[in-house]
XYZ file of C-alpha atoms in Angstrom:
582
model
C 130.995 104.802 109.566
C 130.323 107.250 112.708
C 126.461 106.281 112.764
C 126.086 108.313 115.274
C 126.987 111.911 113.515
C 123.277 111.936 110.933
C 121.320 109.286 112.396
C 118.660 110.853 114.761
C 117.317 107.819 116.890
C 113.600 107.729 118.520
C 111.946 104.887 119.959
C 108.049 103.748 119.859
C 106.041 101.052 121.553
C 103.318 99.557 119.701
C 100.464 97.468 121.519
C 100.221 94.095 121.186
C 103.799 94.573 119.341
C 106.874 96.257 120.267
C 109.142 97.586 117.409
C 111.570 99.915 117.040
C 112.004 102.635 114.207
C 116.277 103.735 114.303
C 116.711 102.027 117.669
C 119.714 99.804 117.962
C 119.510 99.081 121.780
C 116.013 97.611 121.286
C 117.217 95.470 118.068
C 120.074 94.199 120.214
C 117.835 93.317 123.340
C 115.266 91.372 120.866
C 117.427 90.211 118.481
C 118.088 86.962 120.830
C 113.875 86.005 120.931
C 114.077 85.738 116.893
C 112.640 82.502 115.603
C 114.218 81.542 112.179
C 112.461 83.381 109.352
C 111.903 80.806 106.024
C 115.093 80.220 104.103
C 114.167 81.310 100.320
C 115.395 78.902 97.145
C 119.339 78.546 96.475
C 119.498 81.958 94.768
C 122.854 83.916 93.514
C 125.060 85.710 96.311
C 122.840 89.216 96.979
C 124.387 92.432 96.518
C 126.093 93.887 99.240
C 124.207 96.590 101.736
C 124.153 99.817 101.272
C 126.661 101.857 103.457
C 123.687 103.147 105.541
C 122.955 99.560 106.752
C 124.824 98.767 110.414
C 125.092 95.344 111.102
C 123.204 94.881 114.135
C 121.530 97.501 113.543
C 117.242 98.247 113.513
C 115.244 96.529 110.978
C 113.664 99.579 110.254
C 115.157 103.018 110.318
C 114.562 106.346 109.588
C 117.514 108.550 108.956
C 119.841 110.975 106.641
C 123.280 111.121 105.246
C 125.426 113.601 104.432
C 126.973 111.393 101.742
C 123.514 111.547 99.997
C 123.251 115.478 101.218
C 127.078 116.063 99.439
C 125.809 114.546 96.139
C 122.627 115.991 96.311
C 124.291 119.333 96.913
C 126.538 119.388 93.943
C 123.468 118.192 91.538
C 121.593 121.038 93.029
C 125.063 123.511 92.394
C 124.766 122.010 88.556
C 121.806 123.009 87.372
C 119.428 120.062 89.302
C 116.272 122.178 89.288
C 113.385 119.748 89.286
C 110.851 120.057 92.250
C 112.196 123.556 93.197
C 108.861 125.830 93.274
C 107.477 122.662 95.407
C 110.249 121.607 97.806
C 110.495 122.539 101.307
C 111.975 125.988 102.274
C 115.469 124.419 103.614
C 116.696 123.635 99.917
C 116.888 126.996 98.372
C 118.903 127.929 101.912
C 121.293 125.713 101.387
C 121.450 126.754 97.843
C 122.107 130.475 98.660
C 124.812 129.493 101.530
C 126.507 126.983 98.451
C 126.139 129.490 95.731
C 127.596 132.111 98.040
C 130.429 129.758 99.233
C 131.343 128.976 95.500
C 132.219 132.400 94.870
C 134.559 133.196 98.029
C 137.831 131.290 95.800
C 139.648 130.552 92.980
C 139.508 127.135 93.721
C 136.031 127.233 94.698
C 134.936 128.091 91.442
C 137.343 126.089 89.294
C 135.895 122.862 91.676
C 132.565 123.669 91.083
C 133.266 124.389 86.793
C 135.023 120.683 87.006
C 132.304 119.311 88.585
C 129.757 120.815 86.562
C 131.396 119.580 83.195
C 131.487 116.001 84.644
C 127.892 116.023 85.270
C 126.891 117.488 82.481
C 128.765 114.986 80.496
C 126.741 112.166 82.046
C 123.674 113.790 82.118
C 120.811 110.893 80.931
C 117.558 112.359 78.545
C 115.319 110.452 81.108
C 115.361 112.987 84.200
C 114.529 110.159 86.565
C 117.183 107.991 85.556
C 119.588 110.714 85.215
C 118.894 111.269 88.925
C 118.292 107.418 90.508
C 122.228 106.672 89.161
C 123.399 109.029 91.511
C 120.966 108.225 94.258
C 122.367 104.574 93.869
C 126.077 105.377 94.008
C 125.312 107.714 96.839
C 123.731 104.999 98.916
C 126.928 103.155 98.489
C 128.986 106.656 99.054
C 131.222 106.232 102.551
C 130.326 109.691 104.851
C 132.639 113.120 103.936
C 135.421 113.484 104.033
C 136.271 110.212 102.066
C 133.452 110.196 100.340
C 134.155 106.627 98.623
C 132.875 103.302 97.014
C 131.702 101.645 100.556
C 132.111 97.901 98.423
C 134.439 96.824 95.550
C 133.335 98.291 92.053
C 132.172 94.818 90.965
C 129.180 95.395 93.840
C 128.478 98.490 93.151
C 124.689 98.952 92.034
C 125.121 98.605 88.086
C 123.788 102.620 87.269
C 125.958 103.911 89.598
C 129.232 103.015 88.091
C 128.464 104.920 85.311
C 128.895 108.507 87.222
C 131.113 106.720 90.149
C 134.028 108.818 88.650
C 132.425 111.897 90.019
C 133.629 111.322 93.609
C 137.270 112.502 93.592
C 135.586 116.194 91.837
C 132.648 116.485 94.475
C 135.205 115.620 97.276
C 136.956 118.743 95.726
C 134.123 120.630 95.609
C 133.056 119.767 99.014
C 136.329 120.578 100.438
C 137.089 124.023 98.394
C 133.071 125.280 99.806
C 133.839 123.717 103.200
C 130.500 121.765 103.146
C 130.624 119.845 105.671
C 130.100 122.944 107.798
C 127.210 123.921 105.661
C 125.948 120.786 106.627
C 126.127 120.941 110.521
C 124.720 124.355 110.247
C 121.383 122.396 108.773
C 121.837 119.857 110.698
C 118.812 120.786 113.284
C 116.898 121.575 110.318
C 116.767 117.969 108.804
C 116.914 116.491 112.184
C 113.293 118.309 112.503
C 111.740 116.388 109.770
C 112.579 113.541 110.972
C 111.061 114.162 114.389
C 107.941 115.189 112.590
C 108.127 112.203 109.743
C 108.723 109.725 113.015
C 105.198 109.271 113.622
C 103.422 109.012 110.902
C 105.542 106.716 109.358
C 105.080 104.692 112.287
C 101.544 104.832 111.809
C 101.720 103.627 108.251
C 103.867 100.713 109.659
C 101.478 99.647 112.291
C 98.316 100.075 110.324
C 99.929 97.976 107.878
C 100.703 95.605 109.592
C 97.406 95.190 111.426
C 96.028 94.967 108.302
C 98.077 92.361 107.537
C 97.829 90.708 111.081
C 101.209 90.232 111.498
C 103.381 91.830 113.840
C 106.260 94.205 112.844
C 108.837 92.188 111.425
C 112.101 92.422 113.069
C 114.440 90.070 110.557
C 118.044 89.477 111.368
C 118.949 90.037 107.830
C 116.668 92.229 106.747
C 116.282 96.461 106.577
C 113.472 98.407 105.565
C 115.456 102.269 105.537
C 113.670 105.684 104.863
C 116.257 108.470 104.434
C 115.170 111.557 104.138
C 116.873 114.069 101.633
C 114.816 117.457 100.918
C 117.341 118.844 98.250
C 115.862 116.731 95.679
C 112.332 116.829 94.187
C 109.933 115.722 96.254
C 107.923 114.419 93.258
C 111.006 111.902 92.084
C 110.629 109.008 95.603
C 113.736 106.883 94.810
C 112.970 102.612 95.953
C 115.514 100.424 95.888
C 115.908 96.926 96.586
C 119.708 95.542 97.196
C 119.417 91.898 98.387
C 117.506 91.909 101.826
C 117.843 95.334 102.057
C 114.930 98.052 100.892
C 115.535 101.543 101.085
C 113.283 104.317 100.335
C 114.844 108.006 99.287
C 112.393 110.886 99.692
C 112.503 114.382 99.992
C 110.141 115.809 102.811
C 108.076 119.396 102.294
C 106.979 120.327 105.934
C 107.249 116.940 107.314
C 105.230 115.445 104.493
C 106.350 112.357 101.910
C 105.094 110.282 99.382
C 103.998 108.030 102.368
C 101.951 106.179 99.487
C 105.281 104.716 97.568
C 107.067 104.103 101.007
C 104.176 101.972 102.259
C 104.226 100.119 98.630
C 107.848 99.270 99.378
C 107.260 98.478 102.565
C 104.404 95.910 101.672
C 107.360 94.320 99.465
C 109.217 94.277 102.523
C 107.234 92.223 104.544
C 105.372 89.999 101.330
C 108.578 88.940 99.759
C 109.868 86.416 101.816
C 106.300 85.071 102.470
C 105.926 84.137 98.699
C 109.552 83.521 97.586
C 109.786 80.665 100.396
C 106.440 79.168 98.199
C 108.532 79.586 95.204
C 108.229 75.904 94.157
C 104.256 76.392 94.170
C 104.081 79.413 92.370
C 105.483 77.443 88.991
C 102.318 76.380 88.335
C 101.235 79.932 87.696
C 103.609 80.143 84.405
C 100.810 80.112 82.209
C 100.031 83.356 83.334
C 103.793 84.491 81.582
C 101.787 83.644 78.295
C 98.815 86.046 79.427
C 100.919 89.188 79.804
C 103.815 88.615 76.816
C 102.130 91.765 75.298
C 101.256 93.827 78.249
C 102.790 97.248 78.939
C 104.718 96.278 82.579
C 108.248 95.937 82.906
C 110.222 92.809 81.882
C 110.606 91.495 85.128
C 106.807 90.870 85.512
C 107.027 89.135 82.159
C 109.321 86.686 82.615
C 109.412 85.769 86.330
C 106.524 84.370 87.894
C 107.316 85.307 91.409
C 107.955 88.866 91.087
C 104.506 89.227 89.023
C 102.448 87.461 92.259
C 103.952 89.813 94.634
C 103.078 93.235 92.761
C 99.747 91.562 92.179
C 99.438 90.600 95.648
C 100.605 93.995 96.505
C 98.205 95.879 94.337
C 95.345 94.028 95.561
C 95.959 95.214 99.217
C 96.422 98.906 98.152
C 93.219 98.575 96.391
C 91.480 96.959 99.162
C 93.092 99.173 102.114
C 93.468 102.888 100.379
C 91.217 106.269 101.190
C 88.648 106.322 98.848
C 86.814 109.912 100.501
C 83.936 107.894 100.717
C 82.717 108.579 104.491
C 79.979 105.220 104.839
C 77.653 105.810 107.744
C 76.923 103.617 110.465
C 73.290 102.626 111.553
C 72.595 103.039 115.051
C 71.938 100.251 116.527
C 69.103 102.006 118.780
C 67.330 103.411 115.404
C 63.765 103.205 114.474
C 62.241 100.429 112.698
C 60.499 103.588 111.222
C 63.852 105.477 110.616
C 65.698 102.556 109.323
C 65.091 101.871 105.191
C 66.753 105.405 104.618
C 69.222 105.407 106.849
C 69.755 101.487 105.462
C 69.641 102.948 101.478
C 72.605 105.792 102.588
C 74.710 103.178 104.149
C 74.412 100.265 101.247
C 74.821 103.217 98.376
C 77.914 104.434 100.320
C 79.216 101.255 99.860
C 78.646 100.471 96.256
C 80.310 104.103 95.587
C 83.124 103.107 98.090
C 83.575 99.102 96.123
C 83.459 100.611 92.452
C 86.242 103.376 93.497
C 88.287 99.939 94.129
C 87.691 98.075 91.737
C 88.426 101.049 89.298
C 91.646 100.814 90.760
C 92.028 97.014 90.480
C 90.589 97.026 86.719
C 93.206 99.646 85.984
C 95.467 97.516 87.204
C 94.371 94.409 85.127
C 94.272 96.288 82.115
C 98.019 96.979 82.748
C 99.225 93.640 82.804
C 98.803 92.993 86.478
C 97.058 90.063 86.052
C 96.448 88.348 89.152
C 95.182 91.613 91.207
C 91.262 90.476 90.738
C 91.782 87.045 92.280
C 94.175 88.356 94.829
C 91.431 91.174 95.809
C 88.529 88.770 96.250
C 91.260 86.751 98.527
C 91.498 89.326 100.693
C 87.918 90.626 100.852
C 87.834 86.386 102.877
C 90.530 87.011 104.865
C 89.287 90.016 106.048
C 86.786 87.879 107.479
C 88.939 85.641 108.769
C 91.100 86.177 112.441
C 94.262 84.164 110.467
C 97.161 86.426 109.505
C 98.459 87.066 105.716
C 101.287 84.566 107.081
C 98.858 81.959 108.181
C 96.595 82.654 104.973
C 98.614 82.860 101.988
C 99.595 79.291 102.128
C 95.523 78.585 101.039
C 95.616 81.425 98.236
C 98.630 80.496 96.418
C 97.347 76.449 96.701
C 94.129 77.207 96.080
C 94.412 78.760 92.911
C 92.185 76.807 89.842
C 95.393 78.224 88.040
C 93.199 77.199 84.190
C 90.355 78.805 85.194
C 91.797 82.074 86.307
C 93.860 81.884 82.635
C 90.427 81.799 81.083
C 88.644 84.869 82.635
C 91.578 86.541 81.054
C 91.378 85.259 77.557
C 89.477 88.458 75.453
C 91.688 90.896 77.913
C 92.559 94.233 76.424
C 95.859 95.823 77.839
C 96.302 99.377 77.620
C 99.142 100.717 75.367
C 101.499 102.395 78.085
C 101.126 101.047 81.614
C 102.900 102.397 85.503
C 105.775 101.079 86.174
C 106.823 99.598 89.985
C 108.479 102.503 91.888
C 110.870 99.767 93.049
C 113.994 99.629 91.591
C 116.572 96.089 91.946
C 119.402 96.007 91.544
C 121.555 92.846 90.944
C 124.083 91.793 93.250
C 126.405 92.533 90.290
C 126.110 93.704 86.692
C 124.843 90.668 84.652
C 123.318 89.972 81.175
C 122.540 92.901 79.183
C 122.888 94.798 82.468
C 126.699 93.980 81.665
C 126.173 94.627 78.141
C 125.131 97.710 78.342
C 128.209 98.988 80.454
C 130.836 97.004 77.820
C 129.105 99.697 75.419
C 129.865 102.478 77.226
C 133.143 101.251 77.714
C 133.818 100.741 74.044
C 134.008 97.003 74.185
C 131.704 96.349 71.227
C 132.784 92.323 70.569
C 131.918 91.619 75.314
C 128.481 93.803 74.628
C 127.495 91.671 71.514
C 128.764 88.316 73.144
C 126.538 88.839 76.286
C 123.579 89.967 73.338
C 123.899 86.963 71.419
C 124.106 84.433 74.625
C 120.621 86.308 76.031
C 118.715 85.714 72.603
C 119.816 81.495 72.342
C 118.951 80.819 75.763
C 116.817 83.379 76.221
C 117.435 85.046 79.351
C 116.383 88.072 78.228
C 114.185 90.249 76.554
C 114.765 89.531 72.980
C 113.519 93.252 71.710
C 116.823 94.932 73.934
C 118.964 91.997 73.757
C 118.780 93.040 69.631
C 118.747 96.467 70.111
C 122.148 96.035 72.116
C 123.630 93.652 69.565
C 122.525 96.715 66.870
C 124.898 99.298 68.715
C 127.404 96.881 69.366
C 127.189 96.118 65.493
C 127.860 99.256 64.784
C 130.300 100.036 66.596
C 132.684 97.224 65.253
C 131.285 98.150 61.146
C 129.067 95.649 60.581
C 126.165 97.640 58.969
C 124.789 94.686 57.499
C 124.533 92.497 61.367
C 123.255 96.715 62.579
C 120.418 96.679 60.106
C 119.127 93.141 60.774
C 118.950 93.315 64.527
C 117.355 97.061 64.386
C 114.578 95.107 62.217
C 114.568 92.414 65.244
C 114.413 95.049 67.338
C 111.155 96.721 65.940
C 109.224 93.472 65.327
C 110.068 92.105 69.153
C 110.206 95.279 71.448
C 106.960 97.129 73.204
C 109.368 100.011 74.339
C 108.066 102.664 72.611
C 112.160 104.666 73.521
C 113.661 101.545 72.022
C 111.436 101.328 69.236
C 112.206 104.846 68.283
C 115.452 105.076 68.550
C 115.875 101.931 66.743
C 113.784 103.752 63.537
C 116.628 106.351 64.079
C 119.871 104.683 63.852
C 118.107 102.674 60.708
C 117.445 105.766 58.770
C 121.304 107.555 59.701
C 122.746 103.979 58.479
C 120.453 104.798 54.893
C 121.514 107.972 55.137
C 124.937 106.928 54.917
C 123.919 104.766 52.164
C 122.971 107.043 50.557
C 119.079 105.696 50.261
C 117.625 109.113 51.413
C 113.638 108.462 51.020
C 114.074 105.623 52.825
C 115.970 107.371 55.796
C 113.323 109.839 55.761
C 111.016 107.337 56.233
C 112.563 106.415 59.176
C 113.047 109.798 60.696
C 109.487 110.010 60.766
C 108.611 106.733 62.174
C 110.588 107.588 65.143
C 108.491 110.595 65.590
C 105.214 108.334 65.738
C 106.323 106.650 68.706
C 105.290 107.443 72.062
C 108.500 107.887 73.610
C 108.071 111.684 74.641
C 111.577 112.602 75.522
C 113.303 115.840 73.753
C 117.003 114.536 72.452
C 114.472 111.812 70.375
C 112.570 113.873 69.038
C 115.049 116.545 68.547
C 117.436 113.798 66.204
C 114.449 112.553 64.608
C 112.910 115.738 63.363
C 116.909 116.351 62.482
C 117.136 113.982 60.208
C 113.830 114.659 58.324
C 115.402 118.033 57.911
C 118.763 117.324 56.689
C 120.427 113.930 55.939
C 122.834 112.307 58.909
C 126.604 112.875 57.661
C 129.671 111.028 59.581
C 132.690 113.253 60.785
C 136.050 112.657 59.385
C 136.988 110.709 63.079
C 136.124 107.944 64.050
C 135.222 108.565 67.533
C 131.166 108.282 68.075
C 129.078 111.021 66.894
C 126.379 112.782 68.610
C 123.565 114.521 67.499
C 125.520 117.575 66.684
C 128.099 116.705 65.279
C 128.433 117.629 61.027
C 130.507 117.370 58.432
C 131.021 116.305 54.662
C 129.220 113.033 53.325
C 132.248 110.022 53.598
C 133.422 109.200 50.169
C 132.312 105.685 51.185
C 130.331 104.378 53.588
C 130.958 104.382 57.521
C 129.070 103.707 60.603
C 126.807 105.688 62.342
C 128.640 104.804 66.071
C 125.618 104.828 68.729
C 125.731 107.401 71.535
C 127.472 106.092 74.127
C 124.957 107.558 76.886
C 122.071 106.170 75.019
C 119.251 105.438 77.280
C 117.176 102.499 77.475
């Protein structure tokens, strides 16, 4: 990859620390003075970097790429609209100069129709999913004009390889608009915000980490990466995690991000390997899996021990270090005995108003399922005390857990029906489980999708609400109704999702439609519509089949929501969409 053609490079010295932000020579020159960082538990092989990472390259970086700008581009040129009113002035430019470029051919126009039709084909109900598969495959995209799979398919993130077939059209589409010129004629204009997002991203690093009394990490292994794309919403900040490697996509509005959900992956960043190399001690917090069966976080907090510390951990420093607006004065130390009880009163009430704003924050948190925030919080409030680093001091909070106790200030604990979700994604270093699953459905391999299902739910490796609600389409898709039915049930009485849940109350009443049992169908139909899944395509089939009842076509290929035709003369399966989200 020519690095050197959309990576801008700056340099910064920080006291007590030097570190370097996009600055190979520096990584080089220090790279030698590394001590050996902790060597995590035996885990699988990790997924292979992104194409942005350069071996050898800075630990931390903040840069572009025009194989992210080319994709972003053609989602903009096919109706990708979200953000617009709010996004920085450069992307409706580059809009005009690719709208006006589109119509200057025959082939121009024909790319950008083929194009179009391919997106549109894979376009996902859930607007931020729709978008992160194409951030993924784009982060995994070699630079124009190749524009191709940087690793093997097998290692490509698992959501991109659903749209991966759109590279061979937008290298078409690049090449008939010529935008790689479109691109250099920008060029100064994205290599501004960087220049202006240089510092205070390197403020947000160093008052981390001073915080955290640690100096800036500079791992061998390891990237942190910012890249900076301003044709796509700034309100959608895209976090990934791919091994070792943690890369932030965000879309800058006069040098301005979401510095917020950078600095929360960056505190992953540098708290990850600090608890995973305590792995071993963290087991005895499994009770705690117990607490939070029922809470509204995502699976992974559920079921792995580890991953629920750190975003615990996590939370409890952004509780304990964010900007409450509460200004608390200081009392001069040359005051008045006479002046001092009011002056004492403002400064003690300023800090009651400035604790309860955080521990809003943490019992919002709590209520969520992120159990362990409280205990962390208190933690911290001792080490602030304390000259020992986060490095030096997590050792003693992990240890020094009464793991029993903390399980019974929870017991009576209330979660909240719909929690946040991590703005981290992971992705595994290859598809795996229902992960794998899921693409054998889109593939069509029904008996590979409900092998995987039916391995998850006897050894449980999975959540046992999707796991069924994959077996159900895979059911279908091979006729038995009967196998369908049952694990749409399982899928209802296991599964918090409220998407799954009503989408499972859908399929159940098209398979009594095509029983013929309309009431209960109907019944169905509107149980779907009682759900709090708040997308448009569910409710639009739900309040579709309260209207009229589902009817198979006379092919066999899978029906959408549109499709009609005559009632079979005997009953057929309802085939799941093959773009169904999860």
């Amino acid at each position: 990859m020519q690095f050197s053609r959309y990576l801008t490079r700056f340099c910064v010295s920080v006291a007590a620390v030097a570190f370097a932000i996009a600055c190979p020579a520096f990584a080089q020159q220090t790279a030698k003075a590394k001590s050996p960082q902790p060597q995590a538990p035996a885990m699988p092989p990790p997924p292979k970097p992104p194409a942005l990472v350069q071996p050898g390259g800075p630990s931390i970086s903040l840069q572009t790429s025009e194989a992210l700008f080319d994709i972003a581009v053609g989602l903009n040129a096919c109706g990708y609209n979200n953000g617009l009113a709010e996004s920085d002035p450069i992307r409706e430019h580059i809009r005009q100069q690719v709208d006006q470029a589109s119509q200057q051919s025959v082939d121009a126009r024909d790319s950008r129709f083929h194009l179009c039709e391919y997106i549109d084909r894979h376009r996902l109900a859930e607007t931020g999913r729709d978008l992160a598969q194409y951030v993924s495959l784009a982060l995994y995209v070699t630079p124009p004009p190749e524009l191709a799979p940087s690793v093997e398919m097998a290692d490509l993130p698992p959501d991109s390889t659903q749209v991966v077939d759109v590279l061979p059209l937008l290298r078409d589409f690049a090449k008939a608009i010529q935008l790689h010129t479109i691109w250099v004629e920008n060029r100064a204009a994205y290599d501004e915000q960087i220049s202006r997002l240089h510092d205070p991203l390197t403020k947000m690093i160093q008052d981390t980490n001073i915080y955290l009394k640690m100096p800036i990490s500079n791992y061998e292994d390891r990237r942190f990466l910012v890249v900076l794309e301003p044709m796509l919403s700034p309100a959608e900040t895209n976090a990934r995690v791919y091994g070792a490697n943690y890369v932030v996509v965000a879309s800058p509005v006069n040098g301005t991000i979401h510095m917020q959900e950078v600095r929360h992956t960056y505190l992953h960043y540098e708290i990850e390997p600090l608890l995973y190399s305590r792995a071993g001690a963290i087991d005895r917090f499994l009770p705690f899996l117990k607490t939070v069966r029922d809470a509204p976080i995502d699976f992974l907090y559920r079921s792995d021990i580890v991953s629920l510390v750190i975003e615990c951990m996590i939370r409890a420093i952004e509780a304990r270090t964010m900007a409450t607006g509460v200004e608390i004065p200081k009392i001069p130390a040359d005051l008045a005995r006479s002046e001092l009880d009011p002056v004492y009163h403002q400064h003690q009430a300023a800090i009651q108003k400035d604790g309860a704003i955080r521990e809003d924050l943490v019992n919002r948190d709590m209520v969520e399922g992120y159990v362990l925030t409280q205990y962390f919080y208190n933690q911290l409030i001792q080490f602030e005390r304390s000259p020992a680093s986060l490095k030096e001091s997590i050792g003693e909070m992990v240890y020094g857990m009464d793991v029993y106790q903390e399980v019974g200030h929870l017991k009576g604990i209330h979660f909240v029906e719909e929690g946040s979700s991590d703005v981290i994604r992971r992705a595994p270093s290859r598809p795996h489980g229902l992960d794998l699953a899921e693409l054998d459905l889109v593939k069509g391999d029904a008996q590979g999708a409900a092998g995987l299902s039916e391995t998850a739910l006897k050894e449980h490796t999975a959540e046992a609400g999707r796991a069924n609600f994959v077996l159900a389409r895979a059911s279908l898709m091979t006729g038995n109704i009967d196998q369908a039915e049952t694990a749409f049930r399982e899928t209802l009485r296991l599964s918090s999702d409220p998407r799954m849940l009503a989408w499972a109350h859908i399929y159940l009443g098209r398979i009594l439609d095509v029983e013929d049992k309309r009431d209960e169908a109907v019944v169905e139909y509107k149980a779907a519509l009682t759900m709090r899944d708040t997308q448009p395509d569910t409710r639009t089939a739900a309040e579709k089949g309260v209207q009229q009842p589902f009817a198979l076509p006379h092919h066999q290929a899978p029906v959408s929501d549109d499709d009609a035709g005559d009632p079979p003369s005997k009953p057929q399966t309802p085939a799941p969409e093959s773009q169904h989200p999860q």
